Amino acid sequence: MKMKYFSPLFVSCALTLSLYSCNDYLDRELTSGVITSDLIWESPQAIQSVLVTMYDEGLRLDEFDDWFTGKSNLLNLTSLSDEATGAYQKDYAFSNANSIYTYSDYVFEDPFATRYVQIRRTNDFLKKLNETAVLSTEEKRVIDAEARWIRAMQYFGLVKRYGGVPLLTAPQEYVPGDFEGLQVPRNKESEVYDFIIAECKAISDILPASRTAESKYRASKGAALALCSRAALYAGSIAKYGSNANLSGEAVTRGYVGIASSEAMRYFTESYNASKALLDAGTYSLYNKNADKAENFYELFSKSVNGNNGEYIFQKTFNVSAGKGHMWDKMNAPFSYRGDGWGCGVTPTLEMVEAFEYSDGSPGKLALKNTDGTPRSFDSPYDLFAGKDPRLFASIYVPGAPLKGSKVEWIRGVINGQNGSGQKYQAQNQPDKDNVATIDGVRYNTSGKDGGADVGDASKTGFYMRKFFDETLTDMTNIDAKRSETPWVVFRLGEIYLNLAEACVELGGRDAEALQAVNAIRSRAGIQPLEAISTAKVRQERKVELAFEKLRFWDLKRWRVAHLDESQGGLTNYRGTALYPWFNVKSKKFTFETGVPPKQKRLFLERNYYIRISPTDLSTNPQLVQNPGYGN
C-alpha cells in the first residue's frame, strides 16, 4: 500500500480539503511546467528554488503587513503593546472609548495547520535532500542546516504563542484510513525550546559566517546564534517569572505550558553564550556612519541603506518590480503625506515618547509647565523636545518634525490669548475638512495639516512613526500596489547586545559586562552612558532601542507583566495618552496639554499569555490538551 508523509496535524487541513490537496508541494508539478516532481531532486538549481520558496512563502516573521483580523483594524504587535495605538476608529479596540477591549483568545495566533504544513514540507525536504545524489556532501550539509534553521524558526513562532506543541522532526508515514498514528500529543514547552536551542547550536558551525548582499535573506551562522540568543532568553524569562501568572489545569501539570523555575539559569546561560559568541565573532557591527545621531539611527532602518548596514543579521527583503513589495509606508504616512486615503495607521503614544530619556541621561518626561505651574511657551512645537535622546527623532515624528521639505503639523486648536489662557477653539474635524475659527476678524485653522481632532483618520495622540518610513517614496497612491521595499529586520546586533545584558543581570555577578553592552548601544545613540545597571534599566533600553520592531509585545508576555495594571508596567487599563499643542494667537507661541485619546482601555487576562488552541485542531487531534483558562 502506498504511503505518504504528513504533519501530525494534517487533519486540520483534511476538514476542508481532500487528503490529496494536503500533499506536499514537492509531489506536484511546478507551475513553470519545466521541472516536474520527478526531476526536482535531480537538479541542484531546482533544489535551491525549493529552498528559496521555503524562506519566501513558509516563514511568518511578524513583519510589516502582519495584521490581526486585517489591516483596516490596525491591530498588530505594535498597536497592541504599550508603544502605540491605532489612529482611526475601525476596530473595537480603537473606538467606543467608554468600553473595555479584552485581548482576543486568538490574538496574533499562528494556526496549527498553517505552521505544520511548512514544518511537514521542511521535514520532507530534509529526507529527500539526504537521498539525492546530485549534490556534494558539503553542499547537502549546508542546505540541510538552512532547512533546519527554517524549521527551528517555525517552532519558535509556535512556542511563543502556544507553549508546548507537537514536536515533529521527521516525516510521518500515513497509511490511508489510519488517522490515529498521526495524532501526536503536545511536547512540553521546555522540550520545544530545548529543540530550538539544540538545533541552533548544531547548525551554527555549518552555516556560512556571512552572506553576500544577494543572499542576505538566507540563514547564516549569525542567524542561528541570534535565534538561540532570543529563544533561550524567552525560555529563561518564562521559567523565572512564570509563577507571576496564575495559570492552572492539565496543560500546566503536564508541562505543556510553563517551565520549571529551576531551569531559568540554564536558559539564561544558553542565551548569554550565544550572544557572546555572536558579538565576539566580529562579523557584524553597530551601524555608525552618520555623525548626526538621529539620522544615523534612522538610516539603519531606511530604504536608502536597504539593510546593507553591517548590523542586520537576518532580514526579509522586498522587491516591488518582482511583485514582492509591502504597504507599510502607505499604511502609516502622516495625514498630509498619505496620498489617496489610508495612512496614519499605528501612532505612538506620549508614554512611548517619554520613555526616551534626555541625552544627558535624565528622565524623559516632558516639561510642559514652568516651576510656577504656568504652561511653558515655545516658538515651535518641535522645541519642546530639545535635548531628547536622538533615537526619538529617528523613531517618531513629533509635532513640528521636518519631513519632505515641510513639517508634520499636529495642532489641537487655537487659544485667543497667551500662555495657555483664553478662549479655546478646538479642531473638530479631520485636517481636510472645515477647521476654521475667526478671532478679531482673522481666520485661523484650528487643526494642523496632520491632525488635531478626535475624529477621522489622523493620529489621535499627536505622533506618527518614523522608523522604517521611506522618506524617498513619492507615490503614496493605491495601497494594494504595495510600493514599499524597505527590508524588515528579523535579527540585528543591537538586540544581541541587549540580550547579552539581560542574560547577565539575570544570571547575576556580571554587571560590568551588562553595563558595557548597554553603554555600547547608548554610545551609538548619542546618549549619556549609565553608571550602574539593573534589570529595570536593561528593560528600559530595550523599549527605546527596539521600539516598533514588534518585540515589545513578546517582552511583556515573557516577563509576565502584561496582565498587570498600566501603573505596574502592564497592559491592563492602558490606552495611551495624547499630547495637545495649542497655538496662542496673542503671543504667536505654542503651549501644551495632555489628554485622553478616544481609545478603549485594555484588559489582558492571565490566560492570554498562551493562545487558545482552535476547536478544529482539538476535534481532529484528540491527543491535544487545551491551554489554561479556555476550557475545551
XYZ file of C-alpha atoms in Angstrom:
632
model
C 0.000 0.000 0.000
C 1.331 3.462 -0.925
C 2.451 5.594 1.991
C 2.595 9.392 2.083
C 4.177 11.791 4.553
C 2.051 14.148 6.645
C 2.182 16.502 9.604
C 0.659 15.114 12.793
C -1.899 17.882 12.449
C -2.734 17.219 8.806
C -6.306 16.619 9.884
C -6.904 20.364 10.239
C -6.377 20.580 6.518
C -8.397 17.440 5.899
C -11.552 19.023 7.266
C -11.724 21.494 4.427
C -9.668 19.839 1.722
C -9.111 16.340 0.486
C -6.041 14.489 1.668
C -4.711 14.768 -1.856
C -4.797 18.561 -1.680
C -2.741 18.425 1.516
C 0.039 16.539 -0.250
C 3.479 18.032 -0.152
C 4.225 20.634 -2.780
C 7.191 18.527 -3.841
C 4.684 15.936 -5.066
C 3.025 18.175 -7.604
C 4.246 19.688 -10.844
C 5.782 23.140 -10.580
C 3.721 25.760 -12.343
C 6.580 26.507 -14.735
C 5.969 23.193 -16.460
C 9.728 22.842 -16.886
C 10.646 20.848 -13.806
C 8.395 18.035 -12.655
C 8.408 16.463 -9.213
C 10.417 13.534 -10.578
C 13.189 15.868 -11.678
C 13.431 18.220 -8.704
C 15.899 16.020 -6.869
C 17.991 15.584 -9.994
C 18.648 19.323 -10.344
C 20.734 21.423 -7.902
C 19.024 24.562 -9.239
C 15.566 23.130 -8.574
C 16.564 22.147 -5.046
C 17.774 25.698 -4.395
C 14.497 27.047 -5.801
C 12.508 24.912 -3.396
C 14.643 26.189 -0.523
C 14.010 29.791 -1.562
C 10.279 29.069 -1.561
C 10.564 27.752 1.984
C 12.039 31.115 3.017
C 9.721 33.264 0.954
C 6.384 31.552 1.485
C 6.969 29.486 4.591
C 8.317 31.874 7.209
C 5.938 34.164 9.062
C 8.146 36.850 10.588
C 5.753 39.311 12.295
C 6.747 41.843 9.655
C 5.270 44.958 8.026
C 1.983 43.612 6.675
C 1.133 41.215 9.501
C -2.179 42.366 10.961
C -4.606 40.624 13.279
C -8.078 40.440 11.644
C -6.945 42.505 8.637
C -5.152 45.767 8.018
C -8.205 48.014 8.367
C -8.467 47.144 12.060
C -4.905 48.305 12.790
C -4.246 45.511 15.268
C -0.614 44.478 15.207
C 2.162 43.734 17.664
C 2.951 47.444 17.973
C -0.554 48.868 18.391
C -1.490 46.246 20.989
C 1.681 46.710 23.003
C 2.227 49.827 25.120
C 4.126 51.543 22.298
C 1.237 52.831 20.222
C -2.420 52.720 19.302
C -4.429 52.661 16.089
C -5.138 56.067 14.574
C -8.668 55.904 13.200
C -11.774 54.241 14.512
C -12.250 50.988 12.627
C -11.889 48.295 15.258
C -13.487 47.913 18.668
C -10.045 48.300 20.272
C -9.704 51.831 18.937
C -13.244 53.197 19.162
C -16.088 53.368 21.698
C -13.762 54.792 24.301
C -16.094 54.063 27.219
C -15.773 50.306 26.701
C -13.052 47.805 27.580
C -11.052 45.926 24.955
C -10.253 42.406 26.131
C -7.374 40.827 24.268
C -8.685 38.152 21.932
C -8.218 34.483 22.774
C -6.667 34.190 19.318
C -4.703 37.449 19.109
C -1.661 37.001 16.848
C -2.361 33.300 16.563
C -0.436 31.194 14.098
C -2.900 28.446 13.155
C -1.508 24.963 13.673
C -2.496 23.914 10.165
C -0.567 26.826 8.623
C 2.678 26.256 10.530
C 2.599 22.485 10.378
C 2.175 22.470 6.616
C 5.503 24.293 6.477
C 7.100 22.028 9.104
C 5.932 18.975 7.192
C 7.364 20.362 3.969
C 10.671 21.027 5.671
C 10.831 17.508 7.106
C 10.096 16.027 3.703
C 12.691 18.299 2.117
C 15.321 17.151 4.623
C 14.557 13.497 3.954
C 14.777 13.847 0.186
C 17.858 16.057 0.428
C 19.632 13.266 2.272
C 18.697 10.828 -0.517
C 19.670 12.896 -3.559
C 22.955 12.224 -5.335
C 23.198 15.466 -7.345
C 24.807 17.487 -4.544
C 28.114 17.021 -2.840
C 28.251 16.019 0.796
C 29.265 19.527 1.809
C 26.527 21.160 -0.289
C 23.941 18.896 1.285
C 25.326 19.620 4.740
C 24.907 23.394 4.342
C 21.455 23.185 2.767
C 20.411 20.755 5.498
C 21.491 23.318 8.099
C 19.489 26.057 6.381
C 16.344 23.942 6.302
C 16.777 23.035 9.961
C 17.092 26.733 10.813
C 13.835 27.414 8.975
C 12.175 24.606 10.929
C 13.531 25.973 14.215
C 12.059 29.362 13.326
C 8.706 27.698 12.678
C 8.764 26.103 16.108
C 9.791 29.350 17.749
C 6.787 31.049 16.141
C 4.570 28.356 17.655
C 6.097 28.001 21.111
C 5.996 31.718 21.917
C 2.272 31.646 21.113
C 1.018 28.282 22.319
C 3.676 26.942 24.656
C 4.480 23.291 24.040
C 3.374 21.921 20.673
C 3.789 18.512 18.990
C 7.450 18.285 18.076
C 7.732 16.624 14.685
C 11.265 16.257 13.320
C 10.812 13.634 10.591
C 8.120 12.810 8.013
C 5.317 10.596 9.234
C 4.196 7.607 7.258
C 0.485 7.704 6.547
C -1.469 4.615 5.572
C -4.852 5.764 4.212
C -7.519 5.354 6.867
C -5.092 5.167 9.783
C -5.501 8.588 11.400
C -4.554 7.638 14.945
C -0.919 7.112 14.040
C -0.707 10.774 13.070
C -2.379 12.200 16.163
C 0.596 13.265 18.255
C 0.388 14.836 21.735
C 1.976 18.123 22.694
C 5.561 18.241 23.857
C 6.434 20.214 26.959
C 7.169 23.891 26.445
C 10.700 23.313 27.712
C 11.216 20.487 25.207
C 10.337 22.736 22.281
C 12.721 25.439 23.480
C 15.402 22.807 24.038
C 14.928 21.569 20.487
C 15.291 25.074 19.045
C 18.420 25.755 21.095
C 19.991 22.393 20.258
C 19.313 22.837 16.537
C 20.821 26.329 16.517
C 23.945 25.131 18.297
C 24.310 22.147 15.949
C 23.997 24.163 12.738
C 25.792 27.371 13.717
C 29.209 26.000 12.739
C 27.871 24.594 9.470
C 26.198 27.713 8.114
C 28.410 30.346 6.440
C 29.717 33.098 8.688
C 28.181 35.760 6.445
C 26.087 36.161 3.312
C 26.525 38.281 0.206
C 24.126 41.146 -0.433
C 22.220 38.934 -2.867
C 21.729 36.244 -0.214
C 21.036 38.378 2.843
C 17.616 36.738 3.201
C 19.272 33.343 3.854
C 20.379 31.981 7.204
C 23.964 32.340 8.330
C 25.888 31.345 11.421
C 24.842 34.663 12.907
C 21.160 33.926 12.279
C 21.472 30.599 14.118
C 23.181 32.230 17.090
C 20.669 35.096 17.105
C 17.726 32.708 17.200
C 19.392 30.789 20.021
C 20.058 34.049 21.879
C 16.428 35.171 21.643
C 14.730 31.814 22.187
C 16.830 30.914 25.227
C 16.215 34.368 26.726
C 12.463 33.904 26.303
C 12.618 30.459 27.907
C 14.662 31.769 30.821
C 12.185 34.586 31.450
C 9.212 32.200 31.366
C 10.981 29.910 33.824
C 11.861 32.735 36.209
C 8.693 34.820 36.030
C 6.069 32.243 35.070
C 4.716 31.964 38.609
C 3.670 35.636 38.429
C 0.679 34.499 36.373
C -1.965 32.323 37.993
C -2.374 29.519 35.457
C -3.600 26.040 36.272
C -5.058 22.931 34.689
C -3.972 19.875 32.758
C -1.745 21.768 30.318
C 0.156 23.219 33.268
C 0.525 19.974 35.214
C 1.768 18.179 32.105
C 4.301 20.920 31.368
C 2.739 21.868 28.050
C 2.792 25.442 29.296
C 5.228 26.828 31.813
C 8.841 25.973 32.564
C 10.260 24.975 35.939
C 11.943 27.870 37.730
C 14.985 25.670 38.311
C 15.673 25.838 34.565
C 15.939 29.641 34.394
C 19.670 29.910 34.908
C 20.356 27.197 32.333
C 18.411 29.075 29.690
C 19.923 32.436 30.581
C 23.355 30.836 30.258
C 22.471 29.479 26.809
C 21.318 32.937 25.743
C 24.450 34.548 27.142
C 26.734 32.062 25.379
C 25.027 32.532 22.014
C 25.048 36.322 22.342
C 28.706 36.356 23.407
C 29.727 34.105 20.523
C 27.953 36.347 18.049
C 29.474 39.536 19.412
C 32.966 38.043 19.691
C 32.870 36.820 16.089
C 33.086 40.413 14.860
C 31.057 39.649 11.744
C 28.557 42.409 12.487
C 28.903 45.903 13.952
C 26.579 48.629 15.161
C 25.748 50.996 12.300
C 27.513 54.286 12.980
C 28.303 56.111 9.737
C 26.453 59.406 10.145
C 27.683 61.988 12.650
C 24.085 63.131 13.129
C 22.975 60.578 15.712
C 19.278 60.858 14.928
C 19.801 60.457 11.197
C 22.280 57.657 11.797
C 19.687 55.644 13.696
C 17.013 56.420 11.109
C 19.326 55.318 8.275
C 19.829 51.941 9.948
C 16.203 51.077 9.104
C 15.882 53.052 5.879
C 15.289 52.074 2.274
C 18.322 54.133 1.238
C 20.655 51.838 3.183
C 18.419 48.851 2.331
C 19.697 46.535 5.019
C 23.318 46.833 3.875
C 24.310 48.355 7.177
C 26.597 45.755 8.727
C 24.201 45.375 11.676
C 21.375 43.293 10.237
C 21.923 39.602 10.905
C 18.803 38.360 9.148
C 16.185 40.307 7.246
C 13.233 39.917 4.949
C 13.874 41.638 1.638
C 11.311 43.124 -0.743
C 11.277 43.860 -4.467
C 8.374 45.790 -5.978
C 9.291 45.019 -9.582
C 9.125 41.308 -8.727
C 5.713 41.726 -7.097
C 7.168 41.407 -3.586
C 6.530 44.816 -2.030
C 4.748 45.820 1.156
C 2.385 48.624 2.177
C 3.909 49.895 5.428
C 4.581 53.440 4.171
C 1.113 53.810 2.722
C -0.416 52.445 5.923
C 1.490 54.775 8.247
C 2.187 58.025 6.404
C 1.183 61.167 8.340
C -2.158 62.529 7.150
C -0.998 65.195 4.673
C 1.616 62.858 3.146
C -0.618 59.856 2.598
C -1.893 60.336 -0.955
C -5.325 58.882 -1.723
C -6.512 57.770 1.691
C -5.387 55.209 4.250
C -2.205 56.278 6.072
C -1.923 57.371 9.716
C -2.242 53.729 10.821
C -0.297 52.995 14.011
C 0.559 56.033 16.119
C 2.904 56.233 19.137
C 1.618 57.413 22.493
C 3.000 60.066 24.806
C 4.148 57.306 27.164
C 6.343 55.925 24.393
C 7.738 59.370 23.609
C 8.563 59.959 27.262
C 10.283 56.569 27.506
C 13.119 58.187 25.551
C 15.384 59.921 28.060
C 17.196 63.184 27.513
C 20.672 62.931 26.033
C 22.223 63.797 29.392
C 20.589 60.684 30.853
C 17.856 62.477 32.792
C 14.304 61.019 32.762
C 12.339 61.590 29.581
C 9.174 63.179 30.983
C 8.405 66.345 29.040
C 8.351 69.615 30.979
C 5.061 71.219 29.886
C 4.895 73.757 32.702
C 7.144 76.286 34.363
C 8.097 75.933 38.004
C 5.203 78.241 38.946
C 2.710 75.922 37.262
C 2.043 78.079 34.208
C 2.341 76.479 30.739
C 5.690 76.808 29.016
C 5.593 78.636 25.671
C 7.521 77.685 22.544
C 8.043 79.260 19.138
C 7.526 75.837 17.554
C 6.059 72.596 18.944
C 9.335 70.923 17.956
C 11.218 73.000 20.530
C 9.539 71.112 23.380
C 11.626 68.050 22.529
C 15.031 69.732 22.520
C 17.714 67.642 24.178
C 15.865 64.330 23.904
C 17.547 61.035 23.022
C 18.317 61.249 19.265
C 16.611 57.891 18.791
C 13.296 59.615 19.494
C 13.624 61.745 16.365
C 14.732 58.720 14.341
C 11.777 56.639 15.515
C 8.861 59.085 15.881
C 7.564 62.146 14.067
C 6.771 64.551 16.877
C 4.759 67.748 16.221
C 6.881 70.090 14.123
C 9.269 67.390 12.903
C 10.723 68.026 9.431
C 9.533 65.746 6.619
C 9.981 66.089 2.849
C 10.641 69.825 2.859
C 7.726 70.517 5.162
C 6.819 69.824 8.779
C 4.482 67.394 10.481
C 1.746 69.617 11.868
C -0.459 68.291 14.654
C -2.319 71.101 16.441
C -5.208 70.639 18.870
C -6.561 74.135 18.243
C -6.026 77.840 18.886
C -6.341 79.922 22.036
C -7.498 83.531 21.950
C -4.822 84.564 24.426
C -1.343 83.673 25.528
C 0.420 81.343 27.982
C -2.418 78.858 27.595
C -5.056 81.268 28.924
C -8.048 82.418 26.912
C -10.942 81.002 24.924
C -10.090 77.760 23.148
C -11.169 76.825 19.634
C -10.584 73.112 19.228
C -10.258 71.210 15.953
C -13.485 69.300 15.308
C -12.831 67.543 12.009
C -10.042 65.684 10.288
C -7.497 68.012 8.660
C -9.009 68.134 5.149
C -12.398 69.262 6.495
C -13.583 72.589 7.927
C -11.500 73.625 10.954
C -11.663 77.419 10.993
C -12.047 79.913 13.829
C -12.389 83.677 13.255
C -10.842 85.782 16.001
C -10.896 89.570 15.761
C -11.573 89.280 12.040
C -8.651 86.890 11.420
C -9.306 83.342 10.254
C -7.233 80.638 11.962
C -7.005 76.959 11.075
C -7.716 75.103 14.297
C -6.123 71.887 13.020
C -2.664 71.095 11.783
C -2.439 69.551 8.331
C -1.661 66.226 10.035
C -4.287 66.250 12.749
C -5.735 67.672 15.931
C -9.311 66.413 16.270
C -10.680 63.248 17.887
C -12.440 62.145 14.704
C -11.391 60.932 11.285
C -8.275 59.164 10.117
C -5.423 61.262 11.544
C -3.419 60.435 14.661
C -5.265 60.959 17.924
C -2.092 61.046 20.020
C -0.170 63.781 18.193
C 2.565 61.452 16.920
C 3.448 59.275 13.923
C 6.031 56.532 13.394
C 9.233 57.391 11.551
C 11.245 54.182 11.998
C 11.093 52.217 8.708
C 9.285 55.080 6.907
C 10.683 55.564 3.393
C 11.088 59.329 3.008
C 12.211 58.860 -0.600
C 8.960 57.221 -1.687
C 6.960 59.643 -3.805
C 3.944 57.591 -4.908
C 1.565 57.036 -1.998
C -1.429 56.042 -4.128
C -3.193 52.675 -4.225
C -2.436 50.788 -1.039
C -2.811 47.424 -2.758
C 0.017 48.262 -5.174
C 2.473 47.606 -2.315
C 5.126 50.084 -3.459
C 7.413 49.813 -0.419
C 10.740 47.953 -0.419
C 12.328 48.779 2.941
C 13.602 45.461 4.384
C 12.177 44.059 7.610
C 14.769 43.340 10.283
C 14.346 39.981 11.999
C 17.621 39.933 13.931
C 20.171 42.724 14.359
C 23.218 43.244 16.503
C 21.569 45.936 18.650
C 19.203 43.322 20.041
C 22.068 40.904 20.704
C 23.853 43.469 22.877
C 20.646 43.852 24.883
C 20.042 40.099 25.054
C 23.543 39.711 26.468
C 22.936 42.465 29.001
C 19.640 40.961 30.113
C 21.135 37.499 30.469
C 23.985 38.986 32.513
C 21.753 40.751 35.031
C 19.512 37.681 35.306
C 22.491 35.407 35.939
C 23.982 37.816 38.475
C 27.613 38.667 39.075
C 28.108 40.066 35.555
C 27.003 43.653 35.971
C 30.176 45.071 34.431
C 29.616 43.097 31.255
C 25.937 44.064 31.153
C 26.812 47.722 31.662
C 29.370 47.607 28.862
C 26.817 46.094 26.470
C 24.097 48.642 27.251
C 26.535 51.537 27.033
C 27.669 50.360 23.595
C 24.065 50.894 22.499
C 23.786 54.245 24.253
C 27.097 55.450 22.839
C 25.944 54.757 19.307
C 22.675 56.543 20.103
C 24.486 59.633 21.395
C 23.178 59.481 24.956
C 24.941 59.638 28.312
C 26.293 56.240 29.412
C 24.887 54.561 32.503
C 26.988 54.296 35.635
C 25.068 51.355 37.098
C 22.928 48.597 35.659
C 19.780 46.745 36.735
C 17.065 44.609 35.215
C 14.809 47.667 35.001
C 17.446 49.671 33.131
C 18.040 46.884 30.626
C 14.317 46.614 30.006
C 14.088 50.394 29.574
C 16.876 50.317 26.994
C 15.139 47.517 25.097
C 11.941 49.562 24.950
C 13.524 52.553 23.221
C 16.220 50.846 21.132
C 13.876 48.173 19.749
C 10.738 50.324 19.521
C 8.277 49.283 16.790
C 10.343 46.240 15.800
C 7.484 44.077 17.140
C 9.447 42.668 20.064
C 7.880 44.673 22.890
C 4.624 42.649 22.982
C 6.575 39.393 23.397
C 8.792 41.014 26.040
C 5.779 41.989 28.153
C 4.457 38.448 27.846
C 7.675 36.621 28.706
C 8.322 38.867 31.709
C 4.764 38.036 32.845
C 3.831 41.673 33.380
C 1.280 42.089 30.561
C -1.692 41.267 32.815
C -0.694 43.898 35.371
C -2.185 47.381 35.574
C -0.517 50.036 33.435
C 0.793 51.669 36.621
C 2.829 48.486 37.169
C 4.105 48.320 33.612
C 1.321 46.114 32.259
C -1.275 46.385 29.508
C -4.413 46.288 31.627
C -6.141 49.705 31.720
C -3.679 51.043 29.145
C -4.907 53.129 26.239
C -2.164 55.708 25.978
C -2.033 59.465 26.403
C -2.106 62.205 23.769
C -0.054 65.406 23.615
C -2.018 68.508 22.570
C -0.155 71.554 21.169
C -2.222 74.773 21.200
C -1.406 77.904 19.197
C -1.804 81.097 21.261
C -2.878 83.868 18.883
C -1.827 86.764 21.115
C 1.765 85.602 21.720
C 2.111 83.560 18.498
C 3.539 80.759 20.599
C 2.595 77.185 21.430
C 1.617 75.727 24.779
C 0.832 72.102 25.571
C -1.672 69.958 27.399
C -2.086 66.224 27.670
C -5.312 64.380 27.022
C -7.036 61.038 26.693
C -7.452 59.847 23.092
C -10.798 58.193 22.242
C -9.469 54.674 22.666
C -10.658 51.831 24.847
C -8.855 50.775 27.961
C -7.435 47.288 27.607
C -7.769 44.110 29.617
C -5.049 41.487 29.298
C -6.143 38.296 31.042
C -3.662 35.845 32.506
C -4.850 33.195 30.063
C -3.725 35.481 27.206
C -0.117 34.507 27.875
C -0.935 31.491 25.707
C -3.206 31.436 22.679
C -6.293 29.283 22.600
C -5.963 26.107 20.521
C -8.746 26.156 17.942
C -11.739 23.801 18.230
C -10.805 22.428 14.806
C -7.397 21.276 15.997
C -8.822 19.851 19.215
C -11.559 17.900 17.446
C -9.243 16.461 14.812
C -6.470 15.506 17.211
C -7.837 14.088 20.494
C -4.278 13.958 21.854
C -4.154 17.741 22.185
C -4.850 19.437 25.514
C -6.303 22.948 25.585
C -4.312 25.813 27.078
C -5.243 27.005 30.588
C -8.289 29.191 31.043
C -10.068 28.276 27.817
C -11.967 25.075 28.613
C -12.218 22.819 25.540
